[in-house]
PDB file of C-alpha atoms in Angstrom:
ATOM      1  CA  MET A   1      12.385  13.520  31.173  1.00  0.00           C
ATOM      2  CA  ASP A   2      14.954  11.528  29.188  1.00  0.00           C
ATOM      3  CA  LEU A   3      15.347  11.875  25.415  1.00  0.00           C
ATOM      4  CA  ALA A   4      13.466   8.643  24.605  1.00  0.00           C
ATOM      5  CA  THR A   5      10.455   9.834  26.613  1.00  0.00           C
ATOM      6  CA  GLN A   6      10.580  13.233  24.906  1.00  0.00           C
ATOM      7  CA  LEU A   7      10.684  11.478  21.557  1.00  0.00           C
ATOM      8  CA  GLN A   8       7.704   9.275  22.414  1.00  0.00           C
ATOM      9  CA  SER A   9       5.725  12.334  23.558  1.00  0.00           C
ATOM     10  CA  ALA A  10       6.482  14.085  20.268  1.00  0.00           C
ATOM     11  CA  LEU A  11       5.452  11.025  18.235  1.00  0.00           C
ATOM     12  CA  ARG A  12       2.222  10.681  20.229  1.00  0.00           C
ATOM     13  CA  THR A  13       0.882  13.835  18.548  1.00  0.00           C
ATOM     14  CA  GLN A  14       1.261  12.307  15.080  1.00  0.00           C
ATOM     15  CA  SER A  15      -0.825   9.645  13.323  1.00  0.00           C
ATOM     16  CA  LEU A  16       2.053   7.163  13.407  1.00  0.00           C
ATOM     17  CA  PRO A  17       2.024   3.842  15.285  1.00  0.00           C
ATOM     18  CA  LEU A  18       3.448   4.727  18.716  1.00  0.00           C
ATOM     19  CA  PRO A  19       6.771   2.947  19.430  1.00  0.00           C
ATOM     20  CA  SER A  20       7.719   1.592  22.856  1.00  0.00           C
ATOM     21  CA  LEU A  21      10.248   3.264  25.138  1.00  0.00           C
ATOM     22  CA  PRO A  22      12.741   0.332  24.938  1.00  0.00           C
ATOM     23  CA  TRP A  23      12.672   0.569  21.127  1.00  0.00           C
ATOM     24  CA  LEU A  24      13.156   4.336  21.251  1.00  0.00           C
ATOM     25  CA  ARG A  25      16.012   4.070  23.761  1.00  0.00           C
ATOM     26  CA  THR A  26      17.813   1.724  21.375  1.00  0.00           C
ATOM     27  CA  LEU A  27      17.261   4.238  18.577  1.00  0.00           C
ATOM     28  CA  VAL A  28      18.519   7.153  20.667  1.00  0.00           C
ATOM     29  CA  THR A  29      21.707   5.384  21.763  1.00  0.00           C
ATOM     30  CA  THR A  30      22.808   4.365  18.263  1.00  0.00           C
ATOM     31  CA  ARG A  31      24.648   7.702  17.903  1.00  0.00           C
ATOM     32  CA  THR A  32      26.739   9.547  20.464  1.00  0.00           C
ATOM     33  CA  PRO A  33      25.929  12.308  21.004  1.00  0.00           C
ATOM     34  CA  PRO A  34      22.347  11.760  19.777  1.00  0.00           C
ATOM     35  CA  PRO A  35      21.064  13.994  16.960  1.00  0.00           C
ATOM     36  CA  PRO A  36      18.499  16.778  17.565  1.00  0.00           C
ATOM     37  CA  LEU A  37      14.921  15.802  18.441  1.00  0.00           C
ATOM     38  CA  ALA A  38      13.594  16.773  14.988  1.00  0.00           C
ATOM     39  CA  SER A  39      16.099  14.448  13.343  1.00  0.00           C
ATOM     40  CA  LEU A  40      15.196  11.628  15.729  1.00  0.00           C
ATOM     41  CA  ILE A  41      11.500  12.064  14.947  1.00  0.00           C
ATOM     42  CA  ALA A  42      12.195  11.745  11.208  1.00  0.00           C
ATOM     43  CA  THR A  43      14.388   8.672  11.751  1.00  0.00           C
ATOM     44  CA  ALA A  44      11.824   7.032  14.015  1.00  0.00           C
ATOM     45  CA  ARG A  45       9.074   7.656  11.468  1.00  0.00           C
ATOM     46  CA  THR A  46      11.075   6.067   8.642  1.00  0.00           C
ATOM     47  CA  ARG A  47      11.997   2.992  10.685  1.00  0.00           C
ATOM     48  CA  ILE A  48       8.511   2.445  12.098  1.00  0.00           C
ATOM     49  CA  LEU A  49       6.939   2.557   8.630  1.00  0.00           C
ATOM     50  CA  ALA A  50       9.550   0.089   7.352  1.00  0.00           C
ATOM     51  CA  SER A  51       9.037  -2.372  10.232  1.00  0.00           C
ATOM     52  CA  ASP A  52       6.676  -5.280  10.827  1.00  0.00           C
ATOM     53  CA  LEU A  53       4.048  -4.044  13.290  1.00  0.00           C
ATOM     54  CA  THR A  54       3.976  -7.450  14.995  1.00  0.00           C
ATOM     55  CA  THR A  55       7.673  -7.215  15.974  1.00  0.00           C
ATOM     56  CA  THR A  56       8.153  -7.740  19.710  1.00  0.00           C
ATOM     57  CA  ASN A  57       8.760  -4.486  21.653  1.00  0.00           C
ATOM     58  CA  LEU A  58       8.243  -2.287  18.573  1.00  0.00           C
ATOM     59  CA  LEU A  59       4.987  -0.682  19.718  1.00  0.00           C
ATOM     60  CA  ASP A  60       3.991   0.726  23.075  1.00  0.00           C
ATOM     61  CA  PRO A  61       1.926  -2.041  24.810  1.00  0.00           C
ATOM     62  CA  THR A  62      -0.957   0.265  25.714  1.00  0.00           C
ATOM     63  CA  TYR A  63      -1.084   1.644  22.177  1.00  0.00           C
ATOM     64  CA  ALA A  64      -0.984  -1.862  20.667  1.00  0.00           C
ATOM     65  CA  ASP A  65      -3.872  -3.051  22.867  1.00  0.00           C
ATOM     66  CA  SER A  66      -6.005  -0.040  21.943  1.00  0.00           C
ATOM     67  CA  HIS A  67      -5.217  -0.093  18.195  1.00  0.00           C
ATOM     68  CA  ALA A  68      -5.807  -3.764  17.318  1.00  0.00           C
ATOM     69  CA  PHE A  69      -8.909  -5.282  15.742  1.00  0.00           C
ATOM     70  CA  PRO A  70     -11.751  -6.065  18.169  1.00  0.00           C
ATOM     71  CA  PRO A  71     -12.027  -9.791  19.026  1.00  0.00           C
ATOM     72  CA  ASN A  72     -15.291 -10.163  17.098  1.00  0.00           C
ATOM     73  CA  THR A  73     -13.816  -9.050  13.765  1.00  0.00           C
ATOM     74  CA  THR A  74     -13.859 -11.792  11.107  1.00  0.00           C
ATOM     75  CA  THR A  75     -10.294 -12.706  10.150  1.00  0.00           C
ATOM     76  CA  ALA A  76      -8.955 -13.385   6.668  1.00  0.00           C
ATOM     77  CA  THR A  77      -7.340 -16.601   7.906  1.00  0.00           C
ATOM     78  CA  ALA A  78     -10.753 -18.097   8.586  1.00  0.00           C
ATOM     79  CA  ALA A  79     -12.780 -19.836   5.909  1.00  0.00           C
ATOM     80  CA  ALA A  80     -14.560 -17.474   3.538  1.00  0.00           C
ATOM     81  CA  THR A  81     -17.830 -17.918   5.442  1.00  0.00           C
ATOM     82  CA  PRO A  82     -19.827 -14.699   5.834  1.00  0.00           C
ATOM     83  CA  SER A  83     -19.975 -13.281   9.330  1.00  0.00           C
ATOM     84  CA  THR A  84     -23.196 -13.985  11.212  1.00  0.00           C
ATOM     85  CA  GLN A  85     -23.295 -10.292  12.048  1.00  0.00           C
ATOM     86  CA  GLN A  86     -24.018  -8.643   8.709  1.00  0.00           C
ATOM     87  CA  GLN A  87     -22.806  -5.148   9.636  1.00  0.00           C
ATOM     88  CA  GLN A  88     -20.892  -3.490  12.451  1.00  0.00           C
ATOM     89  CA  GLN A  89     -18.531  -0.547  12.998  1.00  0.00           C
ATOM     90  CA  LEU A  90     -15.014  -0.339  14.347  1.00  0.00           C
ATOM     91  CA  SER A  91     -15.230   0.753  17.959  1.00  0.00           C
ATOM     92  CA  HIS A  92     -11.813   2.448  17.876  1.00  0.00           C
ATOM     93  CA  ASP A  93      -8.940   3.374  15.536  1.00  0.00           C
ATOM     94  CA  VAL A  94      -6.873   0.423  14.279  1.00  0.00           C
ATOM     95  CA  VAL A  95      -3.381   0.554  12.764  1.00  0.00           C
ATOM     96  CA  VAL A  96      -2.653  -2.060  10.089  1.00  0.00           C
ATOM     97  CA  GLN A  97      -0.149  -3.057   7.438  1.00  0.00           C
ATOM     98  CA  ILE A  98      -0.986  -4.198   3.901  1.00  0.00           C
ATOM     99  CA  LEU A  99      -0.153  -7.850   3.166  1.00  0.00           C
ATOM    100  CA  ASP A 100      -1.888  -8.340  -0.178  1.00  0.00           C
ATOM    101  CA  LEU A 101      -3.523  -6.256  -2.901  1.00  0.00           C
ATOM    102  CA  GLU A 102      -5.614  -7.139  -5.944  1.00  0.00           C
ATOM    103  CA  ASN A 103      -7.329  -5.074  -8.627  1.00  0.00           C
ATOM    104  CA  LEU A 104     -10.755  -6.693  -9.017  1.00  0.00           C
ATOM    105  CA  ASN A 105     -11.449  -4.835 -12.277  1.00  0.00           C
ATOM    106  CA  ARG A 106      -8.686  -6.584 -14.205  1.00  0.00           C
ATOM    107  CA  SER A 107      -8.578 -10.116 -15.541  1.00  0.00           C
ATOM    108  CA  ARG A 108      -5.784 -12.439 -14.444  1.00  0.00           C
ATOM    109  CA  TRP A 109      -4.009 -11.988 -17.769  1.00  0.00           C
ATOM    110  CA  GLU A 110      -4.231  -8.192 -17.505  1.00  0.00           C
ATOM    111  CA  GLN A 111      -2.786  -8.425 -13.982  1.00  0.00           C
ATOM    112  CA  VAL A 112       0.095 -10.544 -15.312  1.00  0.00           C
ATOM    113  CA  GLU A 113       0.847  -7.933 -17.981  1.00  0.00           C
ATOM    114  CA  GLU A 114       0.653  -5.134 -15.414  1.00  0.00           C
ATOM    115  CA  LEU A 115       3.043  -6.829 -12.975  1.00  0.00           C
ATOM    116  CA  GLU A 116       5.462  -7.729 -15.780  1.00  0.00           C
ATOM    117  CA  ALA A 117       5.492  -4.091 -16.917  1.00  0.00           C
ATOM    118  CA  ILE A 118       6.181  -2.931 -13.361  1.00  0.00           C
ATOM    119  CA  ASP A 119       8.989  -5.487 -13.069  1.00  0.00           C
ATOM    120  CA  ARG A 120      10.568  -4.086 -16.258  1.00  0.00           C
ATOM    121  CA  GLY A 121      10.164  -0.544 -14.976  1.00  0.00           C
ATOM    122  CA  GLU A 122       7.768   0.286 -17.803  1.00  0.00           C
ATOM    123  CA  GLN A 123       4.705   1.181 -15.800  1.00  0.00           C
ATOM    124  CA  THR A 124       3.135   4.511 -16.668  1.00  0.00           C
ATOM    125  CA  ARG A 125       3.197   6.908 -13.713  1.00  0.00           C
ATOM    126  CA  GLY A 126       1.228  10.092 -14.182  1.00  0.00           C
ATOM    127  CA  ARG A 127       1.950  12.363 -17.130  1.00  0.00           C
ATOM    128  CA  HIS A 128       5.091  11.986 -19.208  1.00  0.00           C
ATOM    129  CA  ILE A 129       6.758  14.751 -21.225  1.00  0.00           C
ATOM    130  CA  ILE A 130       7.664  13.398 -24.657  1.00  0.00           C
ATOM    131  CA  ARG A 131      10.160  15.569 -26.546  1.00  0.00           C
ATOM    132  CA  LEU A 132       9.632  15.527 -30.314  1.00  0.00           C
ATOM    133  CA  PRO A 133      12.200  16.669 -32.894  1.00  0.00           C
ATOM    134  CA  THR A 134      11.675  20.190 -34.262  1.00  0.00           C
ATOM    135  CA  GLU A 135      11.695  21.127 -37.930  1.00  0.00           C
ATOM    136  CA  ASN A 136      14.985  23.001 -37.522  1.00  0.00           C
ATOM    137  CA  SER A 137      16.738  20.059 -35.938  1.00  0.00           C
ATOM    138  CA  GLU A 138      15.536  17.483 -38.439  1.00  0.00           C
ATOM    139  CA  SER A 139      16.348  17.370 -42.115  1.00  0.00           C
ATOM    140  CA  GLN A 140      13.864  16.285 -44.749  1.00  0.00           C
ATOM    141  CA  ASP A 141      15.653  12.929 -44.894  1.00  0.00           C
ATOM    142  CA  ASP A 142      14.642  12.358 -41.305  1.00  0.00           C
ATOM    143  CA  GLY A 143      10.993  13.098 -41.963  1.00  0.00           C
ATOM    144  CA  GLY A 144      10.075   9.430 -41.738  1.00  0.00           C
ATOM    145  CA  ASP A 145      11.747   9.057 -38.357  1.00  0.00           C
ATOM    146  CA  ALA A 146      10.015  12.173 -37.058  1.00  0.00           C
ATOM    147  CA  ALA A 147       6.626  10.896 -38.178  1.00  0.00           C
ATOM    148  CA  ALA A 148       7.297   7.538 -36.525  1.00  0.00           C
ATOM    149  CA  THR A 149       8.294   9.290 -33.327  1.00  0.00           C
ATOM    150  CA  GLN A 150       5.085  11.328 -33.363  1.00  0.00           C
ATOM    151  CA  THR A 151       3.051   8.172 -33.921  1.00  0.00           C
ATOM    152  CA  GLN A 152       4.770   6.441 -31.000  1.00  0.00           C
ATOM    153  CA  ALA A 153       4.234   9.500 -28.839  1.00  0.00           C
ATOM    154  CA  GLY A 154       0.534   9.530 -29.683  1.00  0.00           C
ATOM    155  CA  ALA A 155       0.230   5.836 -28.843  1.00  0.00           C
ATOM    156  CA  ALA A 156       2.070   6.353 -25.549  1.00  0.00           C
ATOM    157  CA  THR A 157      -0.224   9.265 -24.642  1.00  0.00           C
ATOM    158  CA  GLN A 158      -3.311   7.202 -25.436  1.00  0.00           C
ATOM    159  CA  ALA A 159      -1.975   4.278 -23.382  1.00  0.00           C
ATOM    160  CA  ALA A 160      -1.260   6.596 -20.475  1.00  0.00           C
ATOM    161  CA  ARG A 161      -4.803   7.965 -20.589  1.00  0.00           C
ATOM    162  CA  GLU A 162      -6.274   4.475 -20.715  1.00  0.00           C
ATOM    163  CA  SER A 163      -4.110   3.316 -17.797  1.00  0.00           C
ATOM    164  CA  GLU A 164      -5.070   6.393 -15.764  1.00  0.00           C
ATOM    165  CA  LYS A 165      -8.771   5.776 -16.510  1.00  0.00           C
ATOM    166  CA  GLN A 166      -8.558   2.115 -15.473  1.00  0.00           C
ATOM    167  CA  THR A 167      -6.761   2.997 -12.241  1.00  0.00           C
ATOM    168  CA  LYS A 168      -9.277   5.743 -11.451  1.00  0.00           C
ATOM    169  CA  ASN A 169     -12.198   3.323 -11.843  1.00  0.00           C
ATOM    170  CA  ALA A 170     -10.512   0.358 -10.130  1.00  0.00           C
ATOM    171  CA  THR A 171     -11.773  -1.489  -7.070  1.00  0.00           C
ATOM    172  CA  HIS A 172      -9.109  -3.125  -4.908  1.00  0.00           C
ATOM    173  CA  LYS A 173      -9.309  -5.962  -2.437  1.00  0.00           C
ATOM    174  CA  LEU A 174      -6.712  -6.026   0.348  1.00  0.00           C
ATOM    175  CA  VAL A 175      -5.547  -8.214   3.191  1.00  0.00           C
ATOM    176  CA  LEU A 176      -4.737  -6.092   6.247  1.00  0.00           C
ATOM    177  CA  GLN A 177      -2.901  -7.186   9.395  1.00  0.00           C
ATOM    178  CA  ASP A 178      -2.999  -5.463  12.772  1.00  0.00           C
ATOM    179  CA  CYS A 179      -0.225  -5.270  15.376  1.00  0.00           C
ATOM    180  CA  LYS A 180      -1.510  -8.452  17.044  1.00  0.00           C
ATOM    181  CA  GLY A 181      -1.165 -10.466  13.829  1.00  0.00           C
ATOM    182  CA  GLN A 182      -4.908 -10.618  13.042  1.00  0.00           C
ATOM    183  CA  LYS A 183      -5.684 -10.502   9.310  1.00  0.00           C
ATOM    184  CA  VAL A 184      -8.871  -9.027   7.846  1.00  0.00           C
ATOM    185  CA  TYR A 185     -10.114  -8.554   4.276  1.00  0.00           C
ATOM    186  CA  ALA A 186     -10.889  -5.041   3.049  1.00  0.00           C
ATOM    187  CA  ILE A 187     -12.386  -3.651  -0.134  1.00  0.00           C
ATOM    188  CA  GLU A 188     -12.660  -0.156  -1.578  1.00  0.00           C
ATOM    189  CA  LEU A 189     -16.159   1.205  -1.186  1.00  0.00           C
ATOM    190  CA  LYS A 190     -14.942   4.497  -2.659  1.00  0.00           C
ATOM    191  CA  ARG A 191     -11.732   5.003  -4.614  1.00  0.00           C
ATOM    192  CA  LEU A 192      -8.544   5.666  -2.616  1.00  0.00           C
ATOM    193  CA  GLU A 193      -5.967   7.379  -4.820  1.00  0.00           C
ATOM    194  CA  ARG A 194      -2.969   5.951  -2.956  1.00  0.00           C
ATOM    195  CA  ILE A 195      -4.165   2.353  -3.332  1.00  0.00           C
ATOM    196  CA  ALA A 196      -3.104   0.737  -6.622  1.00  0.00           C
ATOM    197  CA  VAL A 197      -0.920  -2.090  -7.882  1.00  0.00           C
ATOM    198  CA  GLY A 198       2.473  -0.551  -8.615  1.00  0.00           C
ATOM    199  CA  LYS A 199       1.803   2.381  -6.277  1.00  0.00           C
ATOM    200  CA  THR A 200       0.969   0.660  -2.984  1.00  0.00           C
ATOM    201  CA  ASN A 201       3.786  -1.165  -1.189  1.00  0.00           C
ATOM    202  CA  ILE A 202       3.419  -4.391   0.739  1.00  0.00           C
ATOM    203  CA  GLY A 203       3.957  -3.575   4.409  1.00  0.00           C
ATOM    204  CA  GLU A 204       2.553  -0.064   3.922  1.00  0.00           C
ATOM    205  CA  LYS A 205       0.810   1.228   7.041  1.00  0.00           C
ATOM    206  CA  VAL A 206      -2.809   2.430   7.177  1.00  0.00           C
ATOM    207  CA  LEU A 207      -4.784   3.946  10.041  1.00  0.00           C
ATOM    208  CA  LEU A 208      -8.391   2.713  10.030  1.00  0.00           C
ATOM    209  CA  LYS A 209     -10.652   5.187  11.790  1.00  0.00           C
ATOM    210  CA  ARG A 210     -13.285   4.540  14.409  1.00  0.00           C
ATOM    211  CA  GLY A 211     -16.729   4.031  12.896  1.00  0.00           C
ATOM    212  CA  MET A 212     -15.535   2.243   9.754  1.00  0.00           C
ATOM    213  CA  THR A 213     -18.182  -0.195   8.523  1.00  0.00           C
ATOM    214  CA  ILE A 214     -17.479  -3.936   8.565  1.00  0.00           C
ATOM    215  CA  ALA A 215     -19.949  -5.747   6.294  1.00  0.00           C
ATOM    216  CA  ARG A 216     -20.001  -9.541   6.711  1.00  0.00           C
ATOM    217  CA  GLY A 217     -16.465  -9.470   8.080  1.00  0.00           C
ATOM    218  CA  VAL A 218     -15.045  -7.249   5.295  1.00  0.00           C
ATOM    219  CA  LEU A 219     -13.802  -3.712   5.977  1.00  0.00           C
ATOM    220  CA  LEU A 220     -15.287  -1.097   3.633  1.00  0.00           C
ATOM    221  CA  LEU A 221     -12.623   1.484   2.779  1.00  0.00           C
ATOM    222  CA  GLU A 222     -13.250   5.060   1.702  1.00  0.00           C
ATOM    223  CA  PRO A 223     -11.218   8.290   1.966  1.00  0.00           C
ATOM    224  CA  ALA A 224     -13.163   9.524   4.999  1.00  0.00           C
ATOM    225  CA  ASN A 225     -12.454   6.487   7.185  1.00  0.00           C
ATOM    226  CA  CYS A 226      -8.820   5.619   6.593  1.00  0.00           C
ATOM    227  CA  LEU A 227      -5.454   7.334   6.372  1.00  0.00           C
ATOM    228  CA  VAL A 228      -2.621   5.822   4.319  1.00  0.00           C
ATOM    229  CA  LEU A 229       0.571   6.468   6.309  1.00  0.00           C
ATOM    230  CA  GLY A 230       3.072   5.045   3.815  1.00  0.00           C
ATOM    231  CA  GLY A 231       6.057   2.803   4.367  1.00  0.00           C
ATOM    232  CA  LYS A 232       7.227  -0.504   2.938  1.00  0.00           C
ATOM    233  CA  VAL A 233       8.656  -3.761   4.254  1.00  0.00           C
ATOM    234  CA  GLU A 234      11.194  -4.357   1.506  1.00  0.00           C
ATOM    235  CA  ALA A 235      11.553  -8.130   1.923  1.00  0.00           C
ATOM    236  CA  TRP A 236       7.790  -8.649   1.964  1.00  0.00           C
ATOM    237  CA  HIS A 237       7.238  -6.560  -1.152  1.00  0.00           C
ATOM    238  CA  LYS A 238       9.826  -8.485  -3.171  1.00  0.00           C
ATOM    239  CA  VAL A 239       8.400 -11.866  -2.153  1.00  0.00           C
ATOM    240  CA  TRP A 240       4.847 -10.682  -2.834  1.00  0.00           C
ATOM    241  CA  ALA A 241       5.644  -9.344  -6.307  1.00  0.00           C
ATOM    242  CA  GLU A 242       7.480 -12.503  -7.366  1.00  0.00           C
ATOM    243  CA  GLY A 243       4.952 -14.855  -5.768  1.00  0.00           C
ATOM    244  CA  ARG A 244       1.871 -13.070  -7.093  1.00  0.00           C
ATOM    245  CA  LEU A 245       3.206 -13.024 -10.646  1.00  0.00           C
ATOM    246  CA  ALA A 246       3.960 -16.751 -10.454  1.00  0.00           C
ATOM    247  CA  ARG A 247       0.492 -17.520  -9.051  1.00  0.00           C
ATOM    248  CA  LEU A 248      -1.284 -15.463 -11.695  1.00  0.00           C
ATOM    249  CA  ARG A 249       0.703 -17.101 -14.499  1.00  0.00           C
ATOM    250  CA  GLY A 250      -0.232 -20.494 -13.105  1.00  0.00           C
ATOM    251  CA  GLU A 251      -3.909 -19.546 -12.905  1.00  0.00           C
ATOM    252  CA  VAL A 252      -3.849 -18.190 -16.476  1.00  0.00           C
ATOM    253  CA  GLY A 253      -2.239 -21.428 -17.669  1.00  0.00           C
ATOM    254  CA  ALA A 254      -4.815 -23.507 -15.801  1.00  0.00           C
ATOM    255  CA  ASP A 255      -7.660 -21.509 -17.349  1.00  0.00           C
ATOM    256  CA  ARG A 256      -6.251 -22.093 -20.841  1.00  0.00           C
ATOM    257  CA  ASP A 257      -5.747 -25.814 -20.224  1.00  0.00           C
ATOM    258  CA  GLY A 258      -9.310 -26.111 -18.986  1.00  0.00           C
ATOM    259  CA  ARG A 259     -10.813 -24.729 -22.164  1.00  0.00           C
TER     260      ARG A 259
END
């Protein structure tokens, strides 16, 4: 068994999209002598998650055929007409990549502010430690500055709590694409912690599990029926962030003009 076949066998036991042997042989021959198998597995994982699943020869053909959307799944490229079949279930696991993401709980203007904050690197992520000046390190003359710092810290803590609450209660709508290029809408039925604007990357890979409900052509996501694998297609994410911000600003402007 050659090294590429060994590598494919090792990757088959993981939840990753399974790459083809030609793709793996190219990966193996990039370094002479090739690195250990464990290192190759890590490299393959990183590159697969950063790749477009529809790339020719990336995925094993048998895997691709068995992990694409069924033919009767309503696609996101079709008109927004409800499916004639009100409810069905996925007949097998499907591997997808995220093309679009929207927080349905936020207004367009709030989404603009959120994306602008992320662009400036000001988005709140989890808990922050705010160091305040001690009495020994501050003179009485600096009492005003210390009080101002404490006030700012309190405001930042409150803002962080509010942001965390909004994210926890959010409902997201996504556009997902399988390895055959088919696009399907999805919506959170139950909150997925790893799905959020500013946290989720465009091009990120998700494994949709057999039995997932499709209601009127829309996938219903919940923690029990999908596994977020990670990854990011860098070029896609940059275009999405810039394009979405521009679209939202235009929609906000149109709403104001229409009043």
